[in-house]
PDB file of C-alpha atoms in Angstrom:
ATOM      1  CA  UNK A   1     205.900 171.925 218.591  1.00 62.00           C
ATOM      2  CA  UNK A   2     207.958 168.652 219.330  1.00 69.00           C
ATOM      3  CA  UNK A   3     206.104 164.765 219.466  1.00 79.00           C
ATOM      4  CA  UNK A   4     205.816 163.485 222.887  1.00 84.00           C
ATOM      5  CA  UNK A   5     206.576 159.789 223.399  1.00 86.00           C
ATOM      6  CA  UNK A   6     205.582 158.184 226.907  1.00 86.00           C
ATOM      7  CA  UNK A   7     208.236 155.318 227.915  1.00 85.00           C
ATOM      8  CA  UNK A   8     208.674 153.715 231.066  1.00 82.00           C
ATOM      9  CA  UNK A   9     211.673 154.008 232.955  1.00 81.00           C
ATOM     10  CA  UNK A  10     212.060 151.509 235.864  1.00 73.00           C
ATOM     11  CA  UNK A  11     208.163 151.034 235.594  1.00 77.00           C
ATOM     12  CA  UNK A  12     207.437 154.195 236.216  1.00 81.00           C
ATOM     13  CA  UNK A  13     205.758 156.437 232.717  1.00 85.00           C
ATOM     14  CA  UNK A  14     207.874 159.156 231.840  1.00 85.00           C
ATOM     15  CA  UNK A  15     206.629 162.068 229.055  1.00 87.00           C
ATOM     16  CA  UNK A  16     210.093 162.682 226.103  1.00 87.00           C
ATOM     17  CA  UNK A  17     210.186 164.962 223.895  1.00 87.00           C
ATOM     18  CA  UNK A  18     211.215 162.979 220.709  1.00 85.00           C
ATOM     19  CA  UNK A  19     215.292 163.989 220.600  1.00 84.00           C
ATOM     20  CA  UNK A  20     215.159 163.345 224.180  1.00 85.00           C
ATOM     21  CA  UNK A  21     213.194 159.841 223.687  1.00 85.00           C
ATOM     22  CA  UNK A  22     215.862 159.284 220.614  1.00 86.00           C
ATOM     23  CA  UNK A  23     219.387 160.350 222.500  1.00 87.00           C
ATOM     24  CA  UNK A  24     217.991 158.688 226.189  1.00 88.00           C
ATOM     25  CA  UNK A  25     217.756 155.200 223.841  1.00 87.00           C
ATOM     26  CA  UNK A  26     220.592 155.115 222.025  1.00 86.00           C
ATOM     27  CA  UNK A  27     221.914 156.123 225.704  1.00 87.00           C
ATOM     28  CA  UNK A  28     220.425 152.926 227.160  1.00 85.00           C
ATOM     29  CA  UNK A  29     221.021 150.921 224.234  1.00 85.00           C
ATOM     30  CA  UNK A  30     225.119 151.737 225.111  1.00 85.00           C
ATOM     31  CA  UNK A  31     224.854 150.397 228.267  1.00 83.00           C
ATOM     32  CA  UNK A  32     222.824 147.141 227.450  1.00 83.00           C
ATOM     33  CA  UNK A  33     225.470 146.349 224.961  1.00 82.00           C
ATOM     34  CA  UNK A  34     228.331 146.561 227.354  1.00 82.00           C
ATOM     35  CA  UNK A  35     226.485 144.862 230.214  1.00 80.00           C
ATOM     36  CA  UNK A  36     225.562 142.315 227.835  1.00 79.00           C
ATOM     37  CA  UNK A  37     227.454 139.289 229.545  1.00 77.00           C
ATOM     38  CA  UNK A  38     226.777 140.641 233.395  1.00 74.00           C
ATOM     39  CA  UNK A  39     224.245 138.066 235.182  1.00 75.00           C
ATOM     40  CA  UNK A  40     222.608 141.254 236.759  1.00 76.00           C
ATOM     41  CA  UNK A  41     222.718 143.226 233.818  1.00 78.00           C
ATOM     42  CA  UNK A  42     218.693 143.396 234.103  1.00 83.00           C
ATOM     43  CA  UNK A  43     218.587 144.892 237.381  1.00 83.00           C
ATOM     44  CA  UNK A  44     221.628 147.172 236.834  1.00 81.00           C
ATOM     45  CA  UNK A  45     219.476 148.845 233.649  1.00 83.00           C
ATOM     46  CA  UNK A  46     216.744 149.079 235.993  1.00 84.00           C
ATOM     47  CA  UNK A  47     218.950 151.110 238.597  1.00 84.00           C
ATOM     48  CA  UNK A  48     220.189 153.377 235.643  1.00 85.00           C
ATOM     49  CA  UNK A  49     216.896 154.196 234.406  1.00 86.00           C
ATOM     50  CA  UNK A  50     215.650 155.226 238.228  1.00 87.00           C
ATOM     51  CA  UNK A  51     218.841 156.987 238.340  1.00 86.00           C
ATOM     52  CA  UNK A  52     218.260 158.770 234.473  1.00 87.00           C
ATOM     53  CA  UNK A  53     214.578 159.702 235.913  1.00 85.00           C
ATOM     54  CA  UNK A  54     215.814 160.751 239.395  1.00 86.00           C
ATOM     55  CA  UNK A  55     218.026 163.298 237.281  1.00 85.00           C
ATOM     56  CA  UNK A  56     215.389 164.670 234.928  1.00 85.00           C
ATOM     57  CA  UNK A  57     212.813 165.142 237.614  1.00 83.00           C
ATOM     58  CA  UNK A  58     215.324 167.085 239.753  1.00 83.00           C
ATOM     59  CA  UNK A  59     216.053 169.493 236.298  1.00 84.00           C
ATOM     60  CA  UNK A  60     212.350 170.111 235.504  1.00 83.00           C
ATOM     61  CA  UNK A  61     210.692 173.449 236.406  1.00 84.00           C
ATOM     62  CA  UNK A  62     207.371 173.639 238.612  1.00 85.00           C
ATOM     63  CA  UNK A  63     204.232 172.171 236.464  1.00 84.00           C
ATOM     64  CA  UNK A  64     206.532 170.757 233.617  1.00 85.00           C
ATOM     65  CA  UNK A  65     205.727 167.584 232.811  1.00 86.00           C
ATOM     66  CA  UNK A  66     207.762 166.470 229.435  1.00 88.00           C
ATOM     67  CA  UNK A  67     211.726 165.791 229.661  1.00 89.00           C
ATOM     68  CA  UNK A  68     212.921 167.793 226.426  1.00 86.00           C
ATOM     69  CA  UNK A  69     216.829 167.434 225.926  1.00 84.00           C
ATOM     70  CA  UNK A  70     217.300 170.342 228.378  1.00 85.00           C
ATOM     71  CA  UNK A  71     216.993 168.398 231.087  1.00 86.00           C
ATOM     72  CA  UNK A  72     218.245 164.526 229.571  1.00 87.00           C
ATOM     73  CA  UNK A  73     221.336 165.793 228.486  1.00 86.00           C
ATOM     74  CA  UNK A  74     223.140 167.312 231.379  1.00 86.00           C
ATOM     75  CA  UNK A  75     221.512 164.150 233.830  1.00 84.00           C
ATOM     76  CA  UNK A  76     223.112 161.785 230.907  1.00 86.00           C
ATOM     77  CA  UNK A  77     226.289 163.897 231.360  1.00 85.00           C
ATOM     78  CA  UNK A  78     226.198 163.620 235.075  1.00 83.00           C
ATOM     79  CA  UNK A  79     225.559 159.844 235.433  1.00 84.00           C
ATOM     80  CA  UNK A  80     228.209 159.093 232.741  1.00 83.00           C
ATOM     81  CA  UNK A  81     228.407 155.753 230.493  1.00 82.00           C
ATOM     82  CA  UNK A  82     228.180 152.654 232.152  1.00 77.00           C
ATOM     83  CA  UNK A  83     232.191 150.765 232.399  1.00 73.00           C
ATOM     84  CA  UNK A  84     232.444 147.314 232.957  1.00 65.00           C
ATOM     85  CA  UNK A  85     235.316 146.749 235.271  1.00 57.00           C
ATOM     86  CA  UNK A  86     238.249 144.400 234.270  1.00 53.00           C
ATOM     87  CA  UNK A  87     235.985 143.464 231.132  1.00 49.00           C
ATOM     88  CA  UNK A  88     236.196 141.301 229.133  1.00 45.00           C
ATOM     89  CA  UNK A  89     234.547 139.047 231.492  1.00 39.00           C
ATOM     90  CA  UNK A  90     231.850 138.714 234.212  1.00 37.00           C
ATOM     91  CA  UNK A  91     231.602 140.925 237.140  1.00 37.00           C
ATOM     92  CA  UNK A  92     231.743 139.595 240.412  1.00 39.00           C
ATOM     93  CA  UNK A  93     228.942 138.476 241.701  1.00 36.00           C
ATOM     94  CA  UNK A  94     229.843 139.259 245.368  1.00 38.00           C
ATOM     95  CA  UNK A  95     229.947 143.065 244.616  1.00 36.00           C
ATOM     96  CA  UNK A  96     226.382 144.170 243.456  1.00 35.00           C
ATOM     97  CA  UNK A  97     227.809 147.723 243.592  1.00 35.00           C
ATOM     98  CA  UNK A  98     230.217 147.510 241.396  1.00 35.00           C
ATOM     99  CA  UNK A  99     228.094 146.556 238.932  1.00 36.00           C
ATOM    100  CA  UNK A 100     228.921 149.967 236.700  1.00 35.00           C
ATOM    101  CA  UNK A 101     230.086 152.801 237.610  1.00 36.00           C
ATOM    102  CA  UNK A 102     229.975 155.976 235.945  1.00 37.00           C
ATOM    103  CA  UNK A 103     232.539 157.552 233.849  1.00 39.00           C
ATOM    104  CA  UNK A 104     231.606 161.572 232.710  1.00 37.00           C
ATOM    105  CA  UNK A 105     231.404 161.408 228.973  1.00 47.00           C
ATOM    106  CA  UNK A 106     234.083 164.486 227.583  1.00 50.00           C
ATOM    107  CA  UNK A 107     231.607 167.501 228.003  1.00 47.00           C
ATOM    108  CA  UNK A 108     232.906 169.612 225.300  1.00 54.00           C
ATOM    109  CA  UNK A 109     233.501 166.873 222.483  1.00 78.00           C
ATOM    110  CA  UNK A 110     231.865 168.532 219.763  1.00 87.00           C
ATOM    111  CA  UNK A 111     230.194 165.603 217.446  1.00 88.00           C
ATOM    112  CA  UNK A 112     227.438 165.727 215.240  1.00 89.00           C
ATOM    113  CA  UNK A 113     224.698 163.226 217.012  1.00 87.00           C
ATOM    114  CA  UNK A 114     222.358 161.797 213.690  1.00 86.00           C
ATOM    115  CA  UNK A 115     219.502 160.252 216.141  1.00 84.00           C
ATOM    116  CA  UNK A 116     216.995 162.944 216.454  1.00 85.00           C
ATOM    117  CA  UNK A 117     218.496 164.964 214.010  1.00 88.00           C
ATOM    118  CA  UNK A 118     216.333 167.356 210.925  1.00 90.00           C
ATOM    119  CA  UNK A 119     219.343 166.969 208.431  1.00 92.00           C
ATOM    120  CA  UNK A 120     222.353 165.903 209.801  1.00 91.00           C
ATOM    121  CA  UNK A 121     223.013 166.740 213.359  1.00 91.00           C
ATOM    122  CA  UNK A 122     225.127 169.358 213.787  1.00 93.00           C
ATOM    123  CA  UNK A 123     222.469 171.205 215.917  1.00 91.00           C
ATOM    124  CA  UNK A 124     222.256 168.244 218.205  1.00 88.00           C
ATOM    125  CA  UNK A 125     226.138 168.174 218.660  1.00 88.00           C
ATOM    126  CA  UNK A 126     226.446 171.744 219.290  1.00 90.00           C
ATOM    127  CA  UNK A 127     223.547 171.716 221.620  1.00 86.00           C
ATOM    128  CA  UNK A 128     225.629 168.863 223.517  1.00 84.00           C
ATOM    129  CA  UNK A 129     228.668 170.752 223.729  1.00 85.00           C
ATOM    130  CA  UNK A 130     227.481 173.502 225.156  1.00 84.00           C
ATOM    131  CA  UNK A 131     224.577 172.964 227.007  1.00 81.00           C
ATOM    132  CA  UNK A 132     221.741 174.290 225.535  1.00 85.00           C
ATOM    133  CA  UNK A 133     218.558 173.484 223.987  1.00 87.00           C
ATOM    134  CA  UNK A 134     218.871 172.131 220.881  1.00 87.00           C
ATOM    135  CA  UNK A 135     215.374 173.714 219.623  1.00 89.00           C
ATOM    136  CA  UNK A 136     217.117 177.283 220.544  1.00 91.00           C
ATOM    137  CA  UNK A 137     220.410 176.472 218.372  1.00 89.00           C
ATOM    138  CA  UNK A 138     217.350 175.750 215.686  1.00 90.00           C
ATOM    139  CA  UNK A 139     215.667 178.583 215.585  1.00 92.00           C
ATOM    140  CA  UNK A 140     219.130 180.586 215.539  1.00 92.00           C
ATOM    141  CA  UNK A 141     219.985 178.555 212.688  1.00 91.00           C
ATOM    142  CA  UNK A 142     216.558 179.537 210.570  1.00 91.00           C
ATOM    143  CA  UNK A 143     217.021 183.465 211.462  1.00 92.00           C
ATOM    144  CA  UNK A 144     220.204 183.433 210.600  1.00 92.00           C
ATOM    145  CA  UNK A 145     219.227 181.417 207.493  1.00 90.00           C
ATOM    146  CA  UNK A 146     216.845 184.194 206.914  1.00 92.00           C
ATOM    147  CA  UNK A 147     219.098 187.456 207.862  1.00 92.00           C
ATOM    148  CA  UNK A 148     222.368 185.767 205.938  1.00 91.00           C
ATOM    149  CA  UNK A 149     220.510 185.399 202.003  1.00 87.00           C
ATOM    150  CA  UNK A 150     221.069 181.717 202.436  1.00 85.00           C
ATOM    151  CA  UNK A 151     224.628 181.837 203.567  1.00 90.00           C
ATOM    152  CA  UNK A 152     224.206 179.864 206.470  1.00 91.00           C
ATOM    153  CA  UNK A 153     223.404 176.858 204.782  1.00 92.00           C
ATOM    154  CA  UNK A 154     226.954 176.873 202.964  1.00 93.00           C
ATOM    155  CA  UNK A 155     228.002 177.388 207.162  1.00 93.00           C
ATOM    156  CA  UNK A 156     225.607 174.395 207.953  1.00 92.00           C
ATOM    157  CA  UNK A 157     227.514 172.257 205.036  1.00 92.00           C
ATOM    158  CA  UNK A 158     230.749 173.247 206.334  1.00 92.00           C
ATOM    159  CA  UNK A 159     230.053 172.129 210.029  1.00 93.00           C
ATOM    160  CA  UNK A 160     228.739 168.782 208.281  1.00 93.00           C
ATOM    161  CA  UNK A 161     232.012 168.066 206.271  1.00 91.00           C
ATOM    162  CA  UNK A 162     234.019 169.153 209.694  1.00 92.00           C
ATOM    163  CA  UNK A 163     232.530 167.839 212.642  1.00 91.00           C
ATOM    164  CA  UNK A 164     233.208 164.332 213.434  1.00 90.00           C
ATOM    165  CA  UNK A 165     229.651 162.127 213.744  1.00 86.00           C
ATOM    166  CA  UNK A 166     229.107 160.677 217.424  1.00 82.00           C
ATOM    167  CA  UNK A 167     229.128 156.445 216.701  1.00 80.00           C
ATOM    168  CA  UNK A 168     225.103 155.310 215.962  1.00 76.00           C
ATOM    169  CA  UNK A 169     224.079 152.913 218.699  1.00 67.00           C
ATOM    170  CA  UNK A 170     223.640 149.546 217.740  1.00 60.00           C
ATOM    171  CA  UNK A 171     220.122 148.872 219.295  1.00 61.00           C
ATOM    172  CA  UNK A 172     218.994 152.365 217.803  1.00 66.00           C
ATOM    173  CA  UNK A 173     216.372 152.760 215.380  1.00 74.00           C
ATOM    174  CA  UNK A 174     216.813 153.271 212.320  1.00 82.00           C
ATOM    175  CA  UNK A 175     217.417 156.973 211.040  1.00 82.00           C
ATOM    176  CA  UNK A 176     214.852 158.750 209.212  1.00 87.00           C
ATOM    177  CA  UNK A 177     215.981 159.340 205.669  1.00 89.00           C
ATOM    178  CA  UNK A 178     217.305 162.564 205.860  1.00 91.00           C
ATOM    179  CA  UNK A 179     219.573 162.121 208.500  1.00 88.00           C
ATOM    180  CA  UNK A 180     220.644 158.543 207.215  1.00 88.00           C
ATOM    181  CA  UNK A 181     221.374 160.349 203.535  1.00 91.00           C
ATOM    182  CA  UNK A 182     223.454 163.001 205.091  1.00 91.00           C
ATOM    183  CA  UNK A 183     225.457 160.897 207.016  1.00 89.00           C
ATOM    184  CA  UNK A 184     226.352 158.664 203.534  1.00 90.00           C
ATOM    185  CA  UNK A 185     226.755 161.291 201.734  1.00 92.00           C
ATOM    186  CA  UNK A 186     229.290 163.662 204.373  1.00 90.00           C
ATOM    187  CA  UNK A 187     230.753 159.814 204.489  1.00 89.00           C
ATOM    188  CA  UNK A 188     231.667 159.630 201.159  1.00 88.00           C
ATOM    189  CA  UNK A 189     232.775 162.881 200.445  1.00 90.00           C
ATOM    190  CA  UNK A 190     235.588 162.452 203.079  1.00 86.00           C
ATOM    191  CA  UNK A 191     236.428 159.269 201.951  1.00 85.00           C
ATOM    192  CA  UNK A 192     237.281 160.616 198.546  1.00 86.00           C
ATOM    193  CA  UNK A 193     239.044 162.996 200.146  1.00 84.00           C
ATOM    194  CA  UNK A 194     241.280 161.225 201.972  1.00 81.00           C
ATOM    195  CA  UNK A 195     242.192 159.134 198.961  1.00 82.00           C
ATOM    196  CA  UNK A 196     242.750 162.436 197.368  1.00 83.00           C
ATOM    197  CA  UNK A 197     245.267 163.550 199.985  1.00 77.00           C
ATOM    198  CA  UNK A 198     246.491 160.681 200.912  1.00 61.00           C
TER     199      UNK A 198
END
């Protein structure tokens, strides 16, 4: 069972599950940031959220009514990450439509994704990278916790120390401490060793 937060997206309510709510605002956090010195940067984030719900509500199935990250990621994917062209530097005024235009994010870059995440992300990433629900790459990751005497979790720790962490949003909310604790600690421990090899 997953939370369900209501937000409103270009006025209009919208149903998230809550690692949809947490990867569609650090997603819209992005693009604030870079539109950040565009006069029309208000009504540009108003276009991209009708254009984020336009996207979801074409991806959900007859009688569903919640966006899980089934559906957000693949419309995120499709509408890209908002570019400011020629920044540094406002965009001209005369050209409402080239306000941002999308750029697809790389599809397969395999990143662990903290927001939303139970211990460290690495489900999140992987559900990403390949397209599916992140809830499914869960529950593969408990029966095979299960079936494997504990051996995935030395897997799980593995992935954690390899896989590179997607960059937090800086508008995001803060992490809840497991995640946050993770992230320091997988932090340090390659710090140390790249002094050690280095």
């Amino acid at each position: 069972m997953q939370r369900v937060i209501t937000v409103s997206l270009n006025r209009n309510a919208y149903h998230l599950e809550l690692d949809a709510h947490a990867r569609l605002e650090a997603y819209l956090a992005r693009a604030a940031a870079r539109l950040e010195a565009y006069p029309d940067r208000m009504e540009v984030i108003a276009d991209l959220e009708q254009a984020v719900a336009d996207q979801c509500a074409r991806r959900l199935q007859p009688g569903q009514t919640v966006i899980t990250l089934a559906e957000l990621a693949p419309a995120l994917e499709e509408i890209g990450e908002v570019e400011v062209p020629g920044a540094p530097g406002p965009l001209p005024s005369d050209d409402p439509g080239a306000a941002y235009r999308a750029t697809p994010s790389p599809e397969n870059a395999l990143q662990q994704i903290s927001e939303g995440a139970w211990v460290s992300g690495v489900c999140n990433g992987l559900a990403r990278s390949s397209g599916l629900d992140v809830t499914l790459l869960r529950v593969i990751a408990v029966v095979l916790l299960v079936f494997t005497g504990g051996a995935m979790m030395l897997l799980y720790a593995v992935l954690m120390l390899l896989i590179p962490y997607a960059p937090l949003a800086s508008n995001a909310a803060p992490l809840p401490w497991l995640p946050a604790k993770s992230r320091e600690i997988v932090t340090a421990i390659r710090s140390k060793l790249a002094t050690l090899t280095g």
